Coordinates of C-alpha atoms in Angstrom, one line a residue:
M1 CA -21.3 -3.1 12.4
I2 CA -17.9 -1.9 11.2
R3 CA -18.6 -3.1 7.7
Q4 CA -21.9 -1.3 7.7
G5 CA -20.4 1.8 9.1
F6 CA -17.8 1.9 6.3
G7 CA -20.5 1.1 3.7
Y8 CA -22.6 4.0 5.0
V9 CA -19.7 6.5 4.7
I10 CA -18.9 5.2 1.2
S11 CA -22.5 5.5 0.1
L12 CA -22.5 9.2 1.0
Q13 CA -19.7 10.1 -1.4
D14 CA -20.6 11.6 -4.8
D15 CA -17.8 9.8 -6.6
L16 CA -18.2 6.3 -5.0
V17 CA -20.9 3.7 -5.3
L18 CA -21.3 0.8 -2.8
V19 CA -22.3 -2.2 -4.9
G20 CA -22.2 -5.0 -2.3
E21 CA -21.2 -6.2 1.2
A22 CA -20.0 -9.7 2.2
A23 CA -19.9 -11.3 5.7
D24 CA -17.1 -13.8 5.0
G25 CA -14.4 -14.8 2.5
H26 CA -16.6 -17.2 0.5
E27 CA -19.3 -14.6 0.1
A28 CA -16.7 -12.0 -0.9
V29 CA -15.5 -14.2 -3.8
E30 CA -19.0 -15.0 -4.9
L31 CA -20.1 -11.4 -4.9
A32 CA -16.9 -10.1 -6.5
L33 CA -17.4 -12.5 -9.5
K34 CA -21.0 -11.5 -9.8
L35 CA -20.6 -7.7 -9.3
R36 CA -17.1 -7.2 -10.7
P37 CA -16.3 -4.1 -8.6
D38 CA -13.5 -1.7 -9.3
I39 CA -12.3 -1.8 -5.6
I40 CA -12.8 -4.2 -2.7
L41 CA -12.1 -3.4 0.9
M42 CA -11.2 -6.7 2.4
D43 CA -10.6 -7.8 6.0
I44 CA -8.0 -10.5 6.9
Q45 CA -9.7 -12.6 9.5
M46 CA -13.1 -13.8 8.4
P47 CA -15.1 -17.0 8.9
G48 CA -14.5 -19.9 6.4
M49 CA -12.0 -18.2 4.1
T50 CA -9.5 -15.6 5.1
G51 CA -9.3 -12.3 3.4
I52 CA -5.9 -13.2 2.0
E53 CA -7.2 -16.4 0.5
A54 CA -10.3 -14.6 -0.9
A55 CA -8.1 -11.8 -2.3
R56 CA -5.8 -14.3 -4.0
T57 CA -8.8 -16.0 -5.6
I58 CA -10.4 -12.8 -6.8
V59 CA -7.2 -11.3 -8.2
R60 CA -6.6 -14.5 -10.2
Q61 CA -10.0 -14.4 -11.8
L62 CA -10.6 -10.6 -11.8
P63 CA -7.1 -9.0 -12.3
Q64 CA -8.7 -5.6 -13.0
T65 CA -10.3 -5.5 -9.5
K66 CA -8.1 -3.8 -7.0
I67 CA -8.1 -5.0 -3.4
V68 CA -7.2 -2.9 -0.3
V69 CA -6.9 -4.9 2.9
L70 CA -8.5 -3.2 5.9
T71 CA -7.4 -4.8 9.2
T72 CA -6.5 -4.3 12.8
F73 CA -3.2 -6.1 12.4
N74 CA -0.1 -4.0 11.9
D75 CA 2.1 -7.1 11.1
P76 CA 4.9 -7.2 8.5
D77 CA 4.2 -10.9 7.8
Y78 CA 0.5 -10.1 7.0
I79 CA 1.6 -7.2 4.9
Y80 CA 4.0 -9.5 3.0
E81 CA 1.2 -12.0 2.4
V82 CA -1.1 -9.3 1.2
I83 CA 1.5 -8.2 -1.3
R84 CA 2.0 -11.8 -2.4
C85 CA -1.7 -12.3 -3.0
G86 CA -1.9 -9.3 -5.4
A87 CA -3.7 -6.7 -3.2
V88 CA -2.7 -3.1 -3.9
G89 CA -3.0 -1.8 -0.4
Y90 CA -3.0 -2.3 3.4
L91 CA -4.9 0.0 5.7
L92 CA -5.4 -0.1 9.5
K93 CA -9.0 0.1 10.8
D94 CA -8.0 2.8 13.2
A95 CA -7.3 5.1 10.2
D96 CA -9.4 8.2 9.8
V97 CA -12.5 7.9 7.6
E98 CA -10.9 10.4 5.2
D99 CA -7.8 8.2 5.0
M100 CA -10.0 5.2 4.1
L101 CA -11.8 7.1 1.4
E102 CA -8.5 8.4 0.0
A103 CA -7.2 4.9 -0.1
V104 CA -10.1 3.8 -2.2
R105 CA -9.6 6.7 -4.6
S106 CA -5.9 6.1 -4.7
A107 CA -6.3 2.4 -5.5
Y108 CA -8.7 3.3 -8.3
R109 CA -6.0 5.6 -9.8
G110 CA -3.6 2.7 -9.8
E111 CA -1.5 3.7 -6.8
A112 CA -0.2 1.4 -4.1
V113 CA -1.8 2.2 -0.8
Y114 CA 0.2 0.8 2.1
R115 CA -0.6 3.1 5.0
T116 CA 1.5 1.5 7.8
D117 CA 5.0 2.2 9.0
L118 CA 5.9 -1.5 8.6
A119 CA 5.1 -1.6 4.9
A120 CA 8.5 -0.6 3.5
D121 CA 10.3 -3.7 4.9
A122 CA 7.5 -6.0 3.7
L123 CA 7.7 -4.4 0.2
S124 CA 11.5 -5.0 0.1
R125 CA 11.0 -8.6 1.1
A126 CA 8.4 -8.9 -1.7
V127 CA 10.9 -7.6 -4.3
A128 CA 13.7 -9.8 -3.0
S129 CA 11.4 -12.9 -3.3
G130 CA 10.2 -11.9 -6.8
C131 CA 6.6 -11.0 -5.7
I132 CA 7.1 -7.5 -7.1
L133 CA 9.1 -7.4 -10.3
P134 CA 10.6 -4.2 -11.7
E135 CA 8.6 -2.9 -14.6
A136 CA 10.2 -2.5 -18.0
G137 CA 10.1 0.9 -19.6
A138 CA 10.8 4.5 -18.7
K139 CA 11.5 5.6 -15.2
P140 CA 8.9 7.8 -13.4
A141 CA 9.0 11.4 -14.4
L142 CA 10.5 13.2 -11.4
L143 CA 10.1 16.9 -10.9
E144 CA 13.9 17.0 -10.6
P145 CA 16.6 14.3 -10.8
L146 CA 17.6 12.8 -7.4
T147 CA 21.0 13.9 -6.0
E148 CA 23.5 11.3 -5.1
R149 CA 22.7 11.6 -1.4
E150 CA 18.9 11.4 -2.1
Q151 CA 19.4 8.2 -4.1
E152 CA 21.4 6.8 -1.2
I153 CA 18.7 7.7 1.3
L154 CA 16.0 6.3 -1.0
Q155 CA 17.8 3.0 -1.0
E156 CA 17.9 2.9 2.8
M157 CA 14.2 3.7 2.8
A158 CA 13.6 0.7 0.5
Y159 CA 15.5 -1.4 3.1
G160 CA 12.9 -0.4 5.6
L161 CA 15.1 1.9 7.7
R162 CA 13.5 4.8 9.6
N163 CA 15.0 8.3 9.7
D164 CA 17.0 7.7 12.9
R165 CA 18.6 4.5 11.7
I166 CA 19.4 6.1 8.3
A167 CA 21.1 9.0 10.1
R168 CA 23.2 6.7 12.2
K169 CA 24.2 4.6 9.2
L170 CA 25.1 7.5 7.0
V171 CA 26.6 9.5 9.9
I172 CA 24.4 12.6 9.4
T173 CA 21.8 14.2 11.6
E174 CA 18.2 13.0 11.7
G175 CA 17.1 16.5 10.7
T176 CA 19.2 16.2 7.5
V177 CA 17.6 12.9 6.7
K178 CA 14.1 14.4 7.2
S179 CA 15.0 17.2 4.8
H180 CA 16.2 14.8 2.1
V181 CA 13.1 12.6 2.6
H182 CA 10.9 15.6 2.2
R183 CA 12.7 16.5 -1.1
I184 CA 12.4 12.9 -2.4
L185 CA 8.7 13.0 -1.7
Q186 CA 8.4 16.3 -3.6
K187 CA 10.4 15.0 -6.6
F188 CA 8.3 11.9 -6.9
G189 CA 5.0 13.7 -6.3
C190 CA 4.1 11.3 -3.5
E191 CA 2.4 11.9 -0.2
D192 CA 4.3 9.3 1.9
R193 CA 7.5 7.3 1.9
T194 CA 5.8 4.0 1.2
Q195 CA 4.4 5.3 -2.1
V196 CA 7.9 6.5 -3.0
V197 CA 9.4 3.1 -2.2
V198 CA 6.7 1.2 -4.2
M199 CA 7.3 3.4 -7.2
A200 CA 11.1 3.1 -6.9
L201 CA 10.9 -0.7 -6.5
R202 CA 8.6 -1.1 -9.5
H203 CA 10.9 0.9 -11.7
G204 CA 14.1 -0.7 -10.6
M205 CA 15.5 2.5 -9.0
V206 CA 16.4 0.6 -5.8
K207 CA 17.1 -3.0 -4.9

């Protein structure tokens, strides 16, 4: 019922076309290889083959297909495994319909879509273990260069620290941290801190 509900919503969009639905991991792989979709919304727990196993198989054979995991589990270990399997996003099922649709569109544009507060830590683990490697080439074009303090806070964000912990660690107020985070988001042109961390990690701006 949940799958059909999401499918119905997607089918109503002028810029999206629903090309298939699968009831389990094996069927997801079979249909993906047959239909070669641009985006797949994939659950984690499914009969026969898990979503992570299915995603790993699909990404290996269809590297151009982008997978966004849609799940009830807000678990850093799951997020880490999703990153390792090559999926581009992680979205909770209690997200608004508009968030789901925007995640699909963002993934199509090549953006990472990790819409959970536990994603930054999992992303940092993935970089440390070599699952995400910094990309060679130019740094992202920021609207303005980061200040020394903003770079410091960006690094703490990449470590997975929230605003209150960053404030305690840097001996500044939480309000000051929030202001810096807001400016960092503006300079990167990103909507949330996870997108900023992903971009910074991929371009070697943080460790």
